[in-house]
Amino acid sequence: MFALIDCNAFFVSCERVFQPHLEKKPVIVLSSNDGCAISRSCEAKALGIPMGAPFFKIRDIVEKHNVHVFSANFSLYGDISSRVMEVLKAFSPTLEVYSIDEAFLDLSMLSHNKLFAYGCHIKKIVKKWTGIPVSVGIGPTKTLAKVANSIAKKHPLGCYALLTPEKTETLLGQISLQDIWGIGSRWSKKLNALNLTTALDLAQADPRWIRKAFNIVLAKTALELKGKACLSIGETTPPKKSLISSRSFGIPLTTFEDLREAISFHASSLAHRLRIEGHKTSLLSITVRTNPFDKKGRFYSNTHLIPLSSPSQDNTTLIKAATLALEKVYREHLSYKKVGVMALNLSPENQVNPSLFTERKGQEHSLRRREILKSIDHLNYRYGKGSLIFASEGVKVSWQPKSSWKSPSFTQNWKQLPEVS
Amino acid sequence: MSQAKIRKRKPGAGRKPSPIPTKAIRLPLPLVQKLQELQNGKNLDALYRVDIGEIFTGKVSTALRSPFFESRVQAGFPSPADEFSEGSLDLNDYLIHHKAATFFVRVTGDSMKNVGIFPGDLLIVDRSLPPTNGKVVIAVLNGEMTVKRLEKEKNRVLLCAENADYPDIVVTEEDSFSTWGVVTNVIHSLI
């Protein structure tokens, strides 16, 4: 038996934990650069704000109905997410973090008659400990747990268990194929053409035929709908192979100096994240592009890879390399909308062999560098992110993305803690 | 910016990958024997299995603390002090018992000064604890967060200040009210 735990309107719920006056009011969270609505409270959904709606299109609704708008505060959401997962860990020996707001639990150790109560208990404890409301769907396979979760979302108790084959059959008969996990709109169209419209149709089709006519992935989905578990819980997520830092600009940039500041900022933030995660990178990739929706200007996009002489997590090394790469891709007289830096070929920091050409003196130097970087990280932790920066990152930050309604870093910054009187 | 050329790996060469991530460590011989017995008896799983008997009371902590093998011995004798090591003291251990449910909040008013909570102080709040009678809690009253002592009487709830200038608040049925968390500690700076 599997459970899928899904946080309800996760980003909105995170904002509400520290701003309880938002409870029962319409709230939306916008994607980076204040582009589209990416999380909506049920009150906002009821006003007819669709998922992914561009902000300029829903401005009228927002103003008319006093919808509370927030810019995405991903570092806050990340912290709350890790708390939710930490709580969930206690409920099962195997947990798969599926996304920032979803996780699968293996509940095979429980007897069937206890599952529903257990699910309700999970919901209650997560809400109490973290303040985040979740829905719990339970089923004999991951795919059916996902189906159960979509019903739990509408269920008053927020928990639903799909336990008997009869119940499953009735339900699947009412669900269209494109709402099933892993079936995209393209496949569902193809299946519809073959007279398969509901999830039940697929469950009752011959899996061997599906495998031949389509592929093994869809055949597995069909078996899963039948109640035969084909997907197990990925116990350990594979270690990260790359890290990326990129953002759209609030206003387009044209000069090399401005772009260099943005690139340096991203390189610097990558170096910081590499140190936090205990990794080093040996290959950087930088990307620049203009706005693809701008009809007047020419669209330009380019990427340049630059290998490092030895794996590094040092801001200076990464900034230097990224600047070199920028020189290769920069073209004059263009309005750039976005740049990004990606760290590839990650390796654990303690397993890196010093390069052939690093001498003893170089090693001492690198130890000293490490101490300096540690101090920088410490100061930025103590006095808030961005307190101490590299000069090449610039101080104007005219290129920072729009983030007009961002909430404080309630759990990451000593100066922005929630206040009580 | 040069990179050493690496010769292509022969398929199937080298040590076979282990199903679980491994790490080479130095262990005292008797322990190695113990571990091998465990592994041969296919009992290795037991080492990784989590006991879910004590879920709700147990401390949620990711770090597994091990008092063994503190010094990495490269050559010579291990430090005799290792045997008596108790680790160093960590304030997080002392102050935080449910990491996932613990939050910090900053005090702005002086309504609780008689119990030693002053403006600017830091409160450690544990959401997982039950808000029982007499506890200092963070309450949410009509959408506002406030720190007060919780008094539950027969058929009413009071939020009491610890300062004569502030009257007790009686929570009525019209109020929207909930407790956000229980305050476990105050951190007050004396400098």
Coordinates of C-alpha atoms in Angstrom, one line a residue:
Chain A
M1 CA 0.0 0.0 0.0
F2 CA 1.2 3.5 -0.9
A3 CA 0.2 6.9 0.3
L4 CA 0.7 10.1 -1.7
I5 CA 0.8 13.2 0.5
D6 CA 0.3 16.4 -1.4
C7 CA 0.3 19.9 0.2
N8 CA -2.7 22.0 -0.6
A9 CA -1.9 25.2 -2.5
F10 CA 1.6 24.8 -1.0
F11 CA 3.1 28.3 -1.7
V12 CA 0.0 30.1 -0.5
S13 CA -0.1 27.8 2.6
C14 CA 3.5 28.7 3.4
E15 CA 2.6 32.4 3.3
R16 CA -0.4 31.8 5.6
V17 CA 1.6 30.0 8.3
F18 CA 3.3 33.3 9.2
Q19 CA 0.5 35.7 8.2
P20 CA -2.6 34.0 9.6
H21 CA -4.8 37.0 8.7
L22 CA -4.7 35.6 5.1
E23 CA -6.7 32.6 6.2
K24 CA -10.0 32.3 4.3
K25 CA -9.0 35.1 1.9
P26 CA -8.1 34.9 -1.8
V27 CA -4.3 34.7 -2.1
I28 CA -2.1 34.0 -5.1
V29 CA 1.7 33.5 -5.4
L30 CA 3.4 34.7 -8.7
S31 CA 6.3 32.9 -10.4
S32 CA 9.7 34.6 -10.5
N33 CA 9.8 38.1 -12.1
D34 CA 6.1 38.3 -11.0
G35 CA 5.0 36.6 -14.2
C36 CA 2.2 34.1 -13.7
A37 CA 0.0 32.8 -10.8
I38 CA 1.6 29.5 -9.7
S39 CA -0.2 28.9 -6.5
R40 CA -3.8 29.8 -5.7
S41 CA -5.9 29.5 -2.5
C42 CA -9.3 27.9 -3.0
E43 CA -10.9 31.4 -2.6
A44 CA -8.7 32.6 -5.5
K45 CA -9.6 29.6 -7.6
A46 CA -13.3 30.3 -6.9
L47 CA -12.8 33.8 -8.4
G48 CA -11.8 32.2 -11.7
I49 CA -8.1 32.7 -11.6
P50 CA -6.7 29.9 -13.7
M51 CA -3.4 28.1 -12.9
G52 CA -0.5 29.8 -14.7
A53 CA -2.5 32.9 -15.6
P54 CA -0.2 35.8 -16.6
F55 CA -0.5 38.5 -13.9
F56 CA -1.4 41.3 -16.4
K57 CA -4.4 39.2 -17.5
I58 CA -5.9 38.8 -14.0
R59 CA -5.0 42.3 -12.7
D60 CA -8.7 43.3 -12.9
I61 CA -9.9 40.4 -10.8
V62 CA -7.1 41.0 -8.3
E63 CA -8.0 44.6 -7.8
K64 CA -11.8 44.1 -7.8
H65 CA -11.8 41.3 -5.2
N66 CA -8.8 42.4 -3.1
V67 CA -6.8 39.3 -3.8
H68 CA -3.6 39.2 -1.8
V69 CA -0.6 38.8 -4.1
F70 CA 2.8 37.5 -3.3
S71 CA 6.1 37.3 -5.2
A72 CA 7.5 33.8 -4.9
N73 CA 9.7 33.3 -1.9
F74 CA 11.3 30.1 -2.8
S75 CA 13.8 29.9 0.0
L76 CA 10.9 30.1 2.5
Y77 CA 9.0 27.4 0.6
G78 CA 12.1 25.2 0.5
D79 CA 12.5 25.4 4.2
I80 CA 8.9 24.6 5.0
S81 CA 9.0 21.8 2.4
S82 CA 11.9 20.2 4.2
R83 CA 10.1 20.4 7.5
V84 CA 7.0 18.7 6.0
M85 CA 9.2 15.9 4.6
E86 CA 11.0 15.6 8.0
V87 CA 7.7 15.1 9.7
L88 CA 6.5 12.5 7.1
K89 CA 9.7 10.5 7.5
A90 CA 8.5 9.4 10.9
F91 CA 5.4 7.7 9.4
S92 CA 7.1 5.1 7.2
P93 CA 10.5 3.5 6.8
T94 CA 10.4 4.5 3.1
L95 CA 9.7 7.9 1.8
E96 CA 10.1 9.3 -1.7
V97 CA 10.2 13.1 -2.0
Y98 CA 8.5 13.4 -5.3
S99 CA 8.5 17.2 -5.6
I100 CA 8.6 20.3 -3.3
D101 CA 5.1 19.6 -2.1
E102 CA 4.5 15.9 -2.8
A103 CA 5.8 12.7 -1.2
F104 CA 5.1 9.0 -1.5
L105 CA 5.1 6.8 1.6
D106 CA 5.2 3.0 1.7
L107 CA 2.5 1.8 4.1
S108 CA 2.7 -1.9 3.5
M109 CA 3.5 -2.5 7.2
L110 CA -0.1 -1.5 8.1
S111 CA -3.2 -3.7 8.0
H112 CA -5.9 -2.5 5.6
N113 CA -8.4 -1.5 8.2
K114 CA -5.9 0.9 9.8
L115 CA -4.9 2.7 6.7
F116 CA -7.6 5.4 6.6
A117 CA -7.2 6.4 10.2
Y118 CA -3.4 6.4 9.7
G119 CA -3.8 8.8 6.7
C120 CA -6.0 11.1 8.8
H121 CA -3.4 11.1 11.5
I122 CA -0.7 12.0 9.1
K123 CA -2.7 14.9 7.9
K124 CA -3.4 16.1 11.5
I125 CA 0.2 15.9 12.6
V126 CA 1.7 17.6 9.5
K127 CA -0.8 20.5 10.0
K128 CA 0.0 20.8 13.7
W129 CA 3.8 20.6 13.4
T130 CA 4.3 22.7 10.3
G131 CA 1.0 24.6 9.7
I132 CA 0.7 23.2 6.2
P133 CA -2.6 21.5 5.2
V134 CA -2.1 18.3 3.1
S135 CA -4.3 15.8 1.3
V136 CA -3.6 12.1 1.7
G137 CA -4.5 9.5 -0.9
I138 CA -3.9 5.8 -0.2
G139 CA -4.0 3.0 -2.8
P140 CA -2.4 -0.3 -3.7
T141 CA -0.1 1.3 -6.3
K142 CA 1.5 4.7 -6.7
T143 CA -0.8 5.5 -9.6
L144 CA -3.9 4.7 -7.6
A145 CA -2.6 6.6 -4.6
K146 CA -2.4 9.6 -7.0
V147 CA -6.0 9.0 -8.0
A148 CA -7.1 8.7 -4.4
N149 CA -5.3 11.9 -3.6
S150 CA -7.3 13.8 -6.2
I151 CA -10.5 12.6 -4.5
A152 CA -9.0 13.4 -1.0
K153 CA -8.6 17.0 -2.2
K154 CA -12.4 17.4 -2.4
H155 CA -13.1 15.1 0.6
P156 CA -14.0 17.0 3.8
L157 CA -11.5 14.9 5.8
G158 CA -8.7 15.5 3.3
C159 CA -7.9 11.8 3.3
Y160 CA -9.1 9.0 1.0
A161 CA -8.2 5.3 0.8
L162 CA -8.9 3.3 -2.4
L163 CA -8.9 -0.2 -0.9
T164 CA -11.4 -2.5 -2.6
P165 CA -11.4 -3.4 -6.4
E166 CA -15.1 -2.6 -6.7
K167 CA -14.7 0.9 -5.4
T168 CA -11.6 1.4 -7.6
E169 CA -13.5 0.2 -10.7
T170 CA -16.5 2.6 -10.2
L171 CA -14.1 5.5 -9.6
L172 CA -11.9 4.8 -12.6
G173 CA -15.0 4.7 -14.8
Q174 CA -15.6 8.3 -13.9
I175 CA -12.0 9.6 -14.5
S176 CA -10.8 10.6 -17.9
L177 CA -7.5 9.3 -19.1
Q178 CA -5.6 12.6 -19.2
D179 CA -6.1 13.1 -15.5
I180 CA -4.1 9.9 -14.8
W181 CA -0.6 10.3 -13.6
G182 CA 1.9 9.9 -16.4
I183 CA -0.6 10.2 -19.3
G184 CA -0.1 13.4 -21.2
S185 CA -2.6 15.0 -23.4
R186 CA -0.9 13.6 -26.5
W187 CA -1.3 10.0 -25.4
S188 CA -4.8 10.5 -24.1
K189 CA -5.7 11.8 -27.6
K190 CA -4.2 8.7 -29.2
L191 CA -6.0 6.5 -26.8
N192 CA -9.3 8.3 -27.3
A193 CA -9.0 7.6 -31.0
L194 CA -8.8 3.9 -30.1
N195 CA -12.1 4.2 -28.1
L196 CA -10.3 4.2 -24.7
T197 CA -11.7 7.3 -22.8
T198 CA -11.8 6.5 -19.1
A199 CA -9.1 5.2 -16.8
L200 CA -11.2 2.1 -16.5
D201 CA -10.9 1.4 -20.2
L202 CA -7.2 1.5 -19.9
A203 CA -7.2 -0.7 -16.8
Q204 CA -9.2 -3.3 -18.6
A205 CA -7.2 -3.3 -21.8
D206 CA -4.7 -6.1 -22.5
P207 CA -1.4 -4.8 -21.2
R208 CA 0.5 -6.9 -23.8
W209 CA -1.4 -5.1 -26.5
I210 CA -0.6 -1.7 -24.9
R211 CA 3.0 -2.6 -24.7
K212 CA 3.1 -3.5 -28.4
A213 CA 0.9 -0.6 -29.6
F214 CA 2.4 2.0 -27.3
N215 CA 5.3 1.3 -24.9
I216 CA 6.2 -0.3 -21.6
V217 CA 5.6 2.9 -19.6
L218 CA 1.9 3.0 -20.6
A219 CA 1.6 -0.7 -20.1
K220 CA 2.9 -0.2 -16.5
T221 CA 0.4 2.5 -15.9
A222 CA -2.4 0.2 -17.1
L223 CA -1.2 -2.5 -14.7
E224 CA -0.9 0.0 -11.9
L225 CA -4.5 1.1 -12.5
K226 CA -5.5 -2.6 -12.1
G227 CA -3.9 -2.6 -8.7
K228 CA -0.6 -4.4 -9.6
A229 CA 2.3 -2.3 -8.3
C230 CA 5.0 -1.8 -11.0
L231 CA 6.5 1.3 -9.6
S232 CA 8.3 1.0 -6.3
I233 CA 9.3 3.9 -4.1
G234 CA 12.6 5.4 -5.1
E235 CA 14.2 5.3 -1.7
T236 CA 17.2 7.4 -2.4
T237 CA 17.1 10.3 -4.9
P238 CA 20.1 10.2 -7.1
P239 CA 22.8 12.7 -6.2
K240 CA 22.6 16.0 -8.0
K241 CA 24.7 16.2 -11.2
S242 CA 24.2 19.9 -11.8
L243 CA 23.2 23.2 -10.1
I244 CA 21.7 26.2 -11.9
S245 CA 21.3 29.8 -11.0
S246 CA 19.4 31.9 -13.5
R247 CA 16.7 34.6 -13.6
S248 CA 14.9 36.9 -15.9
F249 CA 15.7 40.6 -15.5
G250 CA 13.2 43.1 -14.3
I251 CA 14.3 45.4 -17.1
P252 CA 16.2 44.2 -20.2
L253 CA 20.0 44.8 -20.1
T254 CA 22.3 45.8 -23.0
T255 CA 25.8 46.6 -21.8
F256 CA 28.5 44.1 -21.1
E257 CA 29.1 45.6 -17.7
D258 CA 25.5 45.1 -16.5
L259 CA 25.5 41.5 -17.8
R260 CA 28.8 40.9 -16.1
E261 CA 27.4 41.9 -12.8
A262 CA 24.4 39.6 -13.3
I263 CA 26.7 36.7 -14.3
S264 CA 29.0 37.3 -11.4
F265 CA 26.0 37.3 -9.0
H266 CA 24.8 33.9 -10.4
A267 CA 28.4 32.5 -10.3
S268 CA 28.8 33.7 -6.7
S269 CA 25.5 32.2 -5.6
L270 CA 26.4 28.9 -7.2
A271 CA 29.7 28.8 -5.4
H272 CA 27.9 29.4 -2.1
R273 CA 25.4 26.7 -2.8
L274 CA 28.2 24.3 -3.8
R275 CA 29.8 24.8 -0.4
I276 CA 26.5 24.3 1.4
E277 CA 26.0 21.0 -0.4
G278 CA 29.6 19.9 -0.2
H279 CA 30.3 19.8 -3.9
K280 CA 32.8 21.1 -6.4
T281 CA 32.3 21.8 -10.1
S282 CA 34.7 21.3 -12.9
L283 CA 32.5 22.7 -15.8
L284 CA 30.5 25.9 -16.1
S285 CA 27.9 26.7 -18.6
I286 CA 26.6 30.2 -19.2
T287 CA 23.5 31.1 -21.1
V288 CA 22.3 34.5 -22.3
R289 CA 19.1 35.2 -24.2
T290 CA 16.9 38.1 -25.4
N291 CA 13.2 38.1 -25.0
P292 CA 11.6 35.5 -27.4
F293 CA 8.3 37.4 -27.2
D294 CA 9.7 40.7 -28.2
K295 CA 8.6 41.2 -31.8
K296 CA 10.8 44.2 -32.5
G297 CA 14.2 43.0 -31.6
R298 CA 16.1 40.0 -33.0
F299 CA 16.0 36.9 -30.9
Y300 CA 19.4 35.8 -29.8
S301 CA 20.3 32.9 -27.5
N302 CA 23.7 31.4 -26.9
T303 CA 25.4 29.1 -24.4
H304 CA 29.1 28.6 -23.7
L305 CA 30.8 25.9 -21.8
I306 CA 34.0 26.5 -19.9
P307 CA 36.0 23.8 -18.1
L308 CA 37.9 24.7 -14.9
S309 CA 41.5 23.6 -14.5
S310 CA 40.6 21.9 -11.2
P311 CA 37.2 21.3 -9.5
S312 CA 36.3 24.4 -7.5
Q313 CA 33.7 25.9 -5.2
D314 CA 35.4 29.3 -5.0
N315 CA 33.5 32.4 -5.9
T316 CA 36.5 34.0 -7.5
T317 CA 37.3 31.1 -9.8
L318 CA 33.7 30.7 -10.8
I319 CA 33.2 34.5 -11.4
K320 CA 36.4 34.6 -13.5
A321 CA 35.4 31.6 -15.6
A322 CA 31.8 32.9 -16.1
T323 CA 33.1 36.3 -17.2
L324 CA 35.4 34.7 -19.7
A325 CA 32.5 32.7 -21.1
L326 CA 30.4 35.9 -21.3
E327 CA 33.0 37.5 -23.4
K328 CA 32.5 34.7 -25.9
V329 CA 28.7 35.0 -26.2
Y330 CA 28.1 38.7 -25.7
R331 CA 26.9 40.6 -28.8
E332 CA 26.4 44.4 -28.8
H333 CA 23.1 46.3 -29.4
L334 CA 20.8 43.6 -28.0
S335 CA 18.3 43.7 -25.1
Y336 CA 19.0 40.7 -23.0
K337 CA 16.2 39.3 -20.9
K338 CA 17.8 36.4 -19.1
V339 CA 21.2 35.0 -18.1
G340 CA 22.0 31.9 -16.2
V341 CA 25.0 30.0 -14.9
M342 CA 25.1 26.3 -14.5
A343 CA 27.6 24.2 -12.6
L344 CA 28.1 20.8 -14.2
N345 CA 30.3 17.7 -13.4
L346 CA 29.7 18.0 -9.7
S347 CA 31.9 15.9 -7.4
P348 CA 32.0 15.7 -3.6
E349 CA 34.4 18.2 -2.2
N350 CA 36.4 15.7 -0.1
Q351 CA 36.9 13.3 -3.0
V352 CA 38.5 15.7 -5.4
N353 CA 42.1 14.8 -6.3
P354 CA 44.3 17.9 -6.4
S355 CA 45.4 18.6 -10.0
L356 CA 48.9 17.5 -11.1
F357 CA 50.0 21.1 -11.2
T358 CA 48.9 22.2 -7.8
E359 CA 52.0 22.4 -5.7
R360 CA 52.4 22.4 -2.0
K361 CA 52.3 26.2 -1.9
G362 CA 49.1 26.0 -3.9
Q363 CA 47.6 23.7 -1.4
E364 CA 48.3 26.1 1.4
H365 CA 46.8 28.8 -0.6
S366 CA 43.6 26.8 -1.2
L367 CA 43.3 26.0 2.5
R368 CA 43.6 29.8 3.2
R369 CA 40.9 30.5 0.5
R370 CA 38.7 27.9 2.2
E371 CA 38.9 29.7 5.5
I372 CA 38.1 33.1 3.8
L373 CA 35.1 31.7 2.0
K374 CA 33.9 30.1 5.3
S375 CA 34.1 33.5 6.9
I376 CA 32.1 35.1 4.1
D377 CA 29.4 32.4 4.3
H378 CA 29.3 32.9 8.1
L379 CA 29.0 36.7 7.9
N380 CA 26.2 36.4 5.2
Y381 CA 24.4 33.9 7.5
R382 CA 24.7 36.1 10.5
Y383 CA 23.9 39.5 8.9
G384 CA 21.6 38.3 6.1
K385 CA 22.2 37.2 2.5
G386 CA 24.0 39.7 0.4
S387 CA 25.7 41.5 3.4
L388 CA 29.2 40.7 1.9
I389 CA 29.5 40.4 -1.8
F390 CA 32.2 40.3 -4.5
A391 CA 32.7 43.7 -6.1
S392 CA 32.1 42.3 -9.6
E393 CA 28.5 41.5 -8.6
G394 CA 27.8 45.2 -8.5
V395 CA 25.8 47.2 -6.1
K396 CA 23.2 48.7 -8.3
V397 CA 21.3 45.5 -9.0
S398 CA 19.1 47.2 -11.6
W399 CA 19.0 43.7 -13.2
Q400 CA 17.4 42.0 -10.3
P401 CA 14.1 40.4 -11.3
K402 CA 10.8 42.0 -10.3
S403 CA 9.7 40.8 -7.0
S404 CA 7.5 43.5 -5.7
W405 CA 5.4 41.6 -3.1
K406 CA 7.9 39.2 -1.5
S407 CA 7.2 38.2 2.1
P408 CA 10.0 38.3 4.7
S409 CA 12.4 35.3 5.1
F410 CA 10.5 34.2 8.2
T411 CA 12.7 31.2 8.9
Q412 CA 16.0 32.1 7.2
N413 CA 17.0 35.5 8.4
W414 CA 17.4 36.6 12.0
K415 CA 16.3 40.1 11.1
Q416 CA 13.0 39.0 9.4
L417 CA 11.5 36.7 12.0
P418 CA 7.8 36.8 12.5
E419 CA 6.9 39.4 15.2
V420 CA 4.5 39.0 18.1
S421 CA 3.5 41.5 20.8
Chain B
M1 CA 42.4 25.6 -18.9
S2 CA 43.5 22.1 -19.9
Q3 CA 42.1 18.8 -18.8
A4 CA 43.9 15.6 -18.6
K5 CA 42.7 13.0 -21.1
I6 CA 41.2 9.9 -19.5
R7 CA 41.3 6.6 -21.2
K8 CA 38.0 5.1 -22.0
R9 CA 36.8 2.6 -19.4
K10 CA 36.3 -1.0 -20.4
P11 CA 32.7 -2.1 -19.9
G12 CA 32.4 -4.3 -16.9
A13 CA 35.8 -3.4 -15.5
G14 CA 36.5 -2.5 -11.9
R15 CA 34.7 -3.2 -8.7
K16 CA 31.0 -4.1 -9.0
P17 CA 28.7 -1.3 -7.6
S18 CA 27.1 -2.0 -4.3
P19 CA 23.3 -1.8 -4.1
I20 CA 23.6 0.8 -1.4
P21 CA 26.2 3.6 -1.2
T22 CA 29.3 2.5 0.6
K23 CA 32.2 4.2 2.3
A24 CA 35.6 2.8 3.4
I25 CA 36.3 3.3 7.1
R26 CA 38.8 2.1 9.6
L27 CA 37.2 -0.1 12.3
P28 CA 38.7 -2.0 15.3
L29 CA 39.1 -5.7 14.3
P30 CA 36.5 -7.2 16.7
L31 CA 33.9 -4.9 15.3
V32 CA 34.7 -5.8 11.7
Q33 CA 34.1 -9.4 12.6
K34 CA 30.7 -8.5 14.1
L35 CA 29.7 -6.5 11.0
Q36 CA 30.7 -9.4 8.7
E37 CA 28.6 -11.8 10.7
L38 CA 25.7 -9.4 10.3
Q39 CA 26.2 -9.1 6.6
N40 CA 26.7 -12.8 6.0
G41 CA 23.5 -13.5 7.9
K42 CA 21.8 -11.2 5.4
N43 CA 20.9 -9.1 8.4
L44 CA 22.2 -6.0 6.9
D45 CA 18.7 -4.7 6.3
A46 CA 18.2 -4.7 10.0
L47 CA 20.8 -2.0 10.3
Y48 CA 19.0 0.3 8.0
R49 CA 15.4 -0.4 9.0
V50 CA 13.7 2.3 11.0
D51 CA 11.6 1.4 13.9
I52 CA 8.4 3.2 13.6
G53 CA 7.2 2.2 17.1
E54 CA 7.9 5.5 18.7
I55 CA 7.0 7.9 16.0
F56 CA 5.4 10.7 17.7
T57 CA 7.5 11.0 20.8
G58 CA 10.8 10.4 19.0
K59 CA 13.1 13.3 18.1
V60 CA 13.2 14.0 14.4
S61 CA 16.9 14.3 13.7
T62 CA 18.8 13.6 10.5
A63 CA 22.2 13.4 12.1
L64 CA 23.2 10.0 13.5
R65 CA 25.6 10.7 16.3
S66 CA 28.3 8.2 16.8
P67 CA 30.7 8.4 19.8
F68 CA 33.0 5.9 18.1
F69 CA 36.1 6.5 15.9
E70 CA 36.4 10.2 16.5
S71 CA 39.9 10.7 15.4
R72 CA 40.9 9.7 11.9
V73 CA 44.0 7.7 12.5
Q74 CA 46.4 7.9 9.8
A75 CA 49.4 6.4 11.5
G76 CA 50.5 5.6 15.1
F77 CA 48.2 5.3 18.1
P78 CA 44.6 6.5 18.4
S79 CA 44.2 9.3 20.8
P80 CA 43.5 7.8 24.3
A81 CA 41.0 10.6 24.8
D82 CA 38.6 9.2 22.2
E83 CA 37.5 6.6 24.6
F84 CA 36.2 9.2 27.0
S85 CA 34.8 11.5 24.4
E86 CA 31.3 12.8 25.1
G87 CA 31.3 15.2 22.2
S88 CA 30.9 18.9 22.6
L89 CA 27.8 20.7 23.8
D90 CA 25.3 21.9 21.2
L91 CA 22.7 24.5 22.2
N92 CA 20.4 23.1 19.5
D93 CA 20.2 19.8 21.4
Y94 CA 19.4 21.6 24.6
L95 CA 16.8 24.0 23.2
I96 CA 15.2 22.2 20.2
H97 CA 13.5 18.9 20.6
H98 CA 11.3 18.8 17.4
K99 CA 13.4 20.4 14.7
A100 CA 10.7 20.3 12.0
A101 CA 8.1 21.9 14.3
T102 CA 10.3 24.6 15.9
F103 CA 10.2 28.2 14.8
F104 CA 11.7 31.5 16.1
V105 CA 9.7 34.6 16.6
R106 CA 10.7 38.1 17.7
V107 CA 8.9 39.9 20.6
T108 CA 7.8 43.5 20.0
G109 CA 5.7 44.4 23.1
D110 CA 6.2 44.3 26.8
S111 CA 2.9 42.6 27.7
M112 CA 4.8 39.5 29.1
K113 CA 7.6 41.3 31.0
N114 CA 6.7 39.8 34.4
V115 CA 7.7 36.3 33.1
G116 CA 10.9 37.7 31.6
I117 CA 9.8 38.3 28.0
F118 CA 10.9 41.7 26.8
P119 CA 10.8 43.6 23.6
G120 CA 13.5 42.4 21.1
D121 CA 13.7 38.9 22.8
L122 CA 13.8 35.8 20.7
L123 CA 11.2 33.1 21.5
I124 CA 11.6 29.4 20.6
V125 CA 8.3 28.1 19.7
D126 CA 7.5 24.4 19.4
R127 CA 4.3 23.7 17.4
S128 CA 4.2 20.0 18.2
L129 CA 3.6 20.5 21.9
P130 CA 0.0 20.5 23.2
P131 CA -1.1 23.9 24.3
T132 CA -2.1 22.9 27.8
N133 CA -3.5 25.2 30.6
G134 CA -0.9 27.7 31.9
K135 CA 1.5 27.4 29.0
V136 CA 2.9 30.5 27.4
V137 CA 1.7 30.3 23.8
I138 CA 1.7 32.0 20.5
A139 CA -2.0 32.5 19.8
V140 CA -3.7 33.6 16.7
L141 CA -6.6 35.9 17.6
N142 CA -8.6 37.3 14.7
G143 CA -5.7 36.9 12.4
E144 CA -3.1 38.5 14.6
M145 CA -0.2 36.6 16.3
T146 CA 0.3 37.3 20.0
V147 CA 2.2 35.9 22.9
K148 CA 0.2 35.3 26.0
R149 CA -0.4 32.8 28.8
L150 CA -3.2 30.4 28.0
E151 CA -5.8 29.9 30.7
K152 CA -8.5 27.3 30.0
E153 CA -11.4 27.6 32.4
K154 CA -14.6 25.5 32.5
N155 CA -16.3 27.1 29.6
R156 CA -14.1 29.8 28.4
V157 CA -10.5 30.5 27.2
L158 CA -8.4 33.5 28.5
L159 CA -5.3 35.0 27.0
C160 CA -3.5 36.5 30.0
A161 CA -0.8 39.2 29.8
E162 CA 2.0 39.2 32.4
N163 CA 1.9 42.9 32.9
A164 CA -0.6 44.9 35.0
D165 CA -1.1 47.4 32.2
Y166 CA -2.7 44.8 29.9
P167 CA -6.1 43.3 30.8
D168 CA -6.8 39.7 30.2
I169 CA -8.5 38.9 26.8
V170 CA -11.5 36.7 27.0
V171 CA -11.9 34.7 23.8
T172 CA -15.5 34.8 22.7
E173 CA -17.3 32.6 20.2
E174 CA -17.3 35.4 17.6
D175 CA -13.5 35.5 17.7
S176 CA -11.5 33.4 15.3
F177 CA -8.9 31.8 17.6
S178 CA -6.3 29.1 17.5
T179 CA -3.0 28.3 19.1
W180 CA 0.0 28.5 16.8
G181 CA 2.6 27.0 19.1
V182 CA 3.9 26.6 22.6
V183 CA 6.8 28.9 23.7
T184 CA 9.5 26.7 25.2
N185 CA 12.3 29.2 25.8
V186 CA 13.1 33.0 25.8
I187 CA 16.5 34.2 24.6
H188 CA 17.3 37.5 26.2
S189 CA 20.5 39.3 25.5
L190 CA 22.2 40.9 28.5
I191 CA 24.7 43.0 26.5

